[in-house]
Amino acid sequence: MGELLLFSIPSLIYLAVLGRRSRLGAAEARKRQGLMVGEEILFRGLIGGVLIRRLGFWVGNTAQAVVFLLPHALLLAVDPRIWPILPVQFLAGWMLGWLRHRSGSVLPGALVHAAVNLLVGVLVA
């Protein structure tokens, strides 16, 4: 059931909202949703879990958000003018870490991550 929520529903909504304007096929949409789940497992589950246990919530979660920001900083290689997205990425990483800490699971964060990326995709398209 969790896989259905994480992969199929956001992908179908994305395709339904964008219709024919989208170049993104259903398989590609599911692949992108899978990457978000992978990010949540890696950054909030593994890295955040270790850092929060060792450093406490505030320091560990902040460190996890910085680590989450690093690969997103590569977007500056595409276009340096998009630097304002970096504070948003840091804040998103911190909030998703908080959500994981409060819920004890990466599932709520994965759903939020998928929903936010879906919204951004709809707005950009």
PDB file of C-alpha atoms in Angstrom:
ATOM      1  CA  MET A   1       0.000   0.000   0.000  1.00  0.00           C
ATOM      2  CA  GLY A   2       2.838   2.392   0.845  1.00  0.00           C
ATOM      3  CA  GLU A   3       4.391   1.800  -2.578  1.00  0.00           C
ATOM      4  CA  LEU A   4       1.084   2.659  -4.223  1.00  0.00           C
ATOM      5  CA  LEU A   5       0.934   5.961  -2.373  1.00  0.00           C
ATOM      6  CA  LEU A   6       4.556   6.848  -2.996  1.00  0.00           C
ATOM      7  CA  PHE A   7       4.775   5.964  -6.657  1.00  0.00           C
ATOM      8  CA  SER A   8       1.473   5.547  -8.461  1.00  0.00           C
ATOM      9  CA  ILE A   9      -0.794   8.229  -7.045  1.00  0.00           C
ATOM     10  CA  PRO A  10       1.619  11.209  -7.361  1.00  0.00           C
ATOM     11  CA  SER A  11       2.600  10.036 -10.849  1.00  0.00           C
ATOM     12  CA  LEU A  12      -1.017   9.740 -11.987  1.00  0.00           C
ATOM     13  CA  ILE A  13      -1.931  13.134 -10.530  1.00  0.00           C
ATOM     14  CA  TYR A  14       1.082  14.699 -12.222  1.00  0.00           C
ATOM     15  CA  LEU A  15       0.134  13.232 -15.581  1.00  0.00           C
ATOM     16  CA  ALA A  16      -3.553  14.106 -15.160  1.00  0.00           C
ATOM     17  CA  VAL A  17      -2.816  17.730 -14.275  1.00  0.00           C
ATOM     18  CA  LEU A  18      -0.254  18.280 -17.012  1.00  0.00           C
ATOM     19  CA  GLY A  19      -2.045  16.241 -19.663  1.00  0.00           C
ATOM     20  CA  ARG A  20      -0.430  16.261 -23.071  1.00  0.00           C
ATOM     21  CA  ARG A  21       1.773  19.252 -22.260  1.00  0.00           C
ATOM     22  CA  SER A  22       4.040  16.966 -20.245  1.00  0.00           C
ATOM     23  CA  ARG A  23       6.988  15.233 -21.847  1.00  0.00           C
ATOM     24  CA  LEU A  24       7.190  13.117 -18.736  1.00  0.00           C
ATOM     25  CA  GLY A  25       5.867   9.598 -19.163  1.00  0.00           C
ATOM     26  CA  ALA A  26       4.381   7.477 -16.390  1.00  0.00           C
ATOM     27  CA  ALA A  27       7.574   5.420 -16.034  1.00  0.00           C
ATOM     28  CA  GLU A  28       9.688   8.562 -15.714  1.00  0.00           C
ATOM     29  CA  ALA A  29       7.279  10.028 -13.150  1.00  0.00           C
ATOM     30  CA  ARG A  30       7.526   6.844 -11.049  1.00  0.00           C
ATOM     31  CA  LYS A  31      11.314   6.946 -11.358  1.00  0.00           C
ATOM     32  CA  ARG A  32      11.381  10.521 -10.037  1.00  0.00           C
ATOM     33  CA  GLN A  33       9.079   9.574  -7.158  1.00  0.00           C
ATOM     34  CA  GLY A  34      11.455   6.702  -6.378  1.00  0.00           C
ATOM     35  CA  LEU A  35      14.384   9.114  -6.221  1.00  0.00           C
ATOM     36  CA  MET A  36      12.514  11.175  -3.628  1.00  0.00           C
ATOM     37  CA  VAL A  37      11.915   8.086  -1.509  1.00  0.00           C
ATOM     38  CA  GLY A  38      15.592   7.237  -1.858  1.00  0.00           C
ATOM     39  CA  GLU A  39      16.561  10.748  -0.758  1.00  0.00           C
ATOM     40  CA  GLU A  40      14.362  10.439   2.308  1.00  0.00           C
ATOM     41  CA  ILE A  41      15.822   7.052   3.226  1.00  0.00           C
ATOM     42  CA  LEU A  42      19.400   8.256   2.717  1.00  0.00           C
ATOM     43  CA  PHE A  43      19.278  11.788   4.134  1.00  0.00           C
ATOM     44  CA  ARG A  44      16.592  11.575   6.835  1.00  0.00           C
ATOM     45  CA  GLY A  45      16.699   7.864   7.594  1.00  0.00           C
ATOM     46  CA  LEU A  46      20.404   7.028   7.529  1.00  0.00           C
ATOM     47  CA  ILE A  47      22.391  10.269   7.733  1.00  0.00           C
ATOM     48  CA  GLY A  48      19.859  12.162   9.847  1.00  0.00           C
ATOM     49  CA  GLY A  49      19.321   9.183  12.123  1.00  0.00           C
ATOM     50  CA  VAL A  50      23.034   8.791  12.843  1.00  0.00           C
ATOM     51  CA  LEU A  51      23.702  12.518  13.265  1.00  0.00           C
ATOM     52  CA  ILE A  52      20.696  13.119  15.514  1.00  0.00           C
ATOM     53  CA  ARG A  53      21.602  10.159  17.733  1.00  0.00           C
ATOM     54  CA  ARG A  54      25.210  11.332  18.043  1.00  0.00           C
ATOM     55  CA  LEU A  55      24.758  15.120  18.167  1.00  0.00           C
ATOM     56  CA  GLY A  56      21.224  15.651  19.438  1.00  0.00           C
ATOM     57  CA  PHE A  57      18.236  16.826  17.457  1.00  0.00           C
ATOM     58  CA  TRP A  58      19.116  20.474  16.755  1.00  0.00           C
ATOM     59  CA  VAL A  59      22.738  20.016  15.718  1.00  0.00           C
ATOM     60  CA  GLY A  60      22.199  16.638  14.048  1.00  0.00           C
ATOM     61  CA  ASN A  61      19.190  17.763  12.047  1.00  0.00           C
ATOM     62  CA  THR A  62      20.955  20.959  10.974  1.00  0.00           C
ATOM     63  CA  ALA A  63      23.983  18.932   9.869  1.00  0.00           C
ATOM     64  CA  GLN A  64      21.685  16.552   7.961  1.00  0.00           C
ATOM     65  CA  ALA A  65      20.093  19.539   6.196  1.00  0.00           C
ATOM     66  CA  VAL A  66      23.549  20.833   5.199  1.00  0.00           C
ATOM     67  CA  VAL A  67      24.482  17.405   3.810  1.00  0.00           C
ATOM     68  CA  PHE A  68      21.134  17.366   1.929  1.00  0.00           C
ATOM     69  CA  LEU A  69      21.971  20.800   0.497  1.00  0.00           C
ATOM     70  CA  LEU A  70      25.343  19.756  -0.950  1.00  0.00           C
ATOM     71  CA  PRO A  71      24.129  17.749  -3.966  1.00  0.00           C
ATOM     72  CA  HIS A  72      21.411  20.343  -4.587  1.00  0.00           C
ATOM     73  CA  ALA A  73      24.133  23.017  -4.748  1.00  0.00           C
ATOM     74  CA  LEU A  74      25.226  21.392  -8.007  1.00  0.00           C
ATOM     75  CA  LEU A  75      22.250  23.187  -9.559  1.00  0.00           C
ATOM     76  CA  LEU A  76      24.470  26.285  -9.529  1.00  0.00           C
ATOM     77  CA  ALA A  77      26.567  24.640 -12.248  1.00  0.00           C
ATOM     78  CA  VAL A  78      23.478  24.734 -14.458  1.00  0.00           C
ATOM     79  CA  ASP A  79      22.723  28.383 -13.764  1.00  0.00           C
ATOM     80  CA  PRO A  80      24.305  30.447 -10.967  1.00  0.00           C
ATOM     81  CA  ARG A  81      21.275  32.760 -10.943  1.00  0.00           C
ATOM     82  CA  ILE A  82      19.182  30.087  -9.252  1.00  0.00           C
ATOM     83  CA  TRP A  83      21.123  30.464  -5.986  1.00  0.00           C
ATOM     84  CA  PRO A  84      17.961  31.606  -4.123  1.00  0.00           C
ATOM     85  CA  ILE A  85      16.733  28.004  -4.254  1.00  0.00           C
ATOM     86  CA  LEU A  86      19.533  26.901  -1.901  1.00  0.00           C
ATOM     87  CA  PRO A  87      18.078  28.389   1.312  1.00  0.00           C
ATOM     88  CA  VAL A  88      14.739  26.817   0.346  1.00  0.00           C
ATOM     89  CA  GLN A  89      16.456  23.435  -0.120  1.00  0.00           C
ATOM     90  CA  PHE A  90      18.162  23.787   3.264  1.00  0.00           C
ATOM     91  CA  LEU A  91      14.892  24.683   4.987  1.00  0.00           C
ATOM     92  CA  ALA A  92      13.103  21.809   3.243  1.00  0.00           C
ATOM     93  CA  GLY A  93      15.802  19.388   4.394  1.00  0.00           C
ATOM     94  CA  TRP A  94      15.548  20.683   7.956  1.00  0.00           C
ATOM     95  CA  MET A  95      11.743  20.483   8.023  1.00  0.00           C
ATOM     96  CA  LEU A  96      11.735  16.988   6.524  1.00  0.00           C
ATOM     97  CA  GLY A  97      14.269  15.975   9.177  1.00  0.00           C
ATOM     98  CA  TRP A  98      11.984  17.386  11.858  1.00  0.00           C
ATOM     99  CA  LEU A  99       9.062  15.461  10.381  1.00  0.00           C
ATOM    100  CA  ARG A 100      11.069  12.249  10.378  1.00  0.00           C
ATOM    101  CA  HIS A 101      12.136  12.850  13.973  1.00  0.00           C
ATOM    102  CA  ARG A 102       8.581  13.576  15.161  1.00  0.00           C
ATOM    103  CA  SER A 103       6.947  10.721  13.271  1.00  0.00           C
ATOM    104  CA  GLY A 104       9.715   8.153  13.673  1.00  0.00           C
ATOM    105  CA  SER A 105       9.369   7.224   9.994  1.00  0.00           C
ATOM    106  CA  VAL A 106      10.598   8.442   6.613  1.00  0.00           C
ATOM    107  CA  LEU A 107       7.171   7.766   5.054  1.00  0.00           C
ATOM    108  CA  PRO A 108       5.528  11.129   5.964  1.00  0.00           C
ATOM    109  CA  GLY A 109       8.582  12.996   4.691  1.00  0.00           C
ATOM    110  CA  ALA A 110       8.599  10.983   1.468  1.00  0.00           C
ATOM    111  CA  LEU A 111       4.935  11.854   0.897  1.00  0.00           C
ATOM    112  CA  VAL A 112       5.559  15.551   1.590  1.00  0.00           C
ATOM    113  CA  HIS A 113       8.661  15.496  -0.628  1.00  0.00           C
ATOM    114  CA  ALA A 114       6.664  13.899  -3.452  1.00  0.00           C
ATOM    115  CA  ALA A 115       3.797  16.366  -3.035  1.00  0.00           C
ATOM    116  CA  VAL A 116       6.107  19.399  -3.079  1.00  0.00           C
ATOM    117  CA  ASN A 117       7.977  18.175  -6.150  1.00  0.00           C
ATOM    118  CA  LEU A 118       4.651  17.439  -7.809  1.00  0.00           C
ATOM    119  CA  LEU A 119       3.445  20.970  -7.082  1.00  0.00           C
ATOM    120  CA  VAL A 120       6.666  22.484  -8.417  1.00  0.00           C
ATOM    121  CA  GLY A 121       6.404  20.349 -11.559  1.00  0.00           C
ATOM    122  CA  VAL A 122       2.830  21.494 -12.134  1.00  0.00           C
ATOM    123  CA  LEU A 123       3.721  25.161 -11.571  1.00  0.00           C
ATOM    124  CA  VAL A 124       6.762  25.031 -13.855  1.00  0.00           C
ATOM    125  CA  ALA A 125       5.040  23.142 -16.680  1.00  0.00           C
TER     126      ALA A 125
END
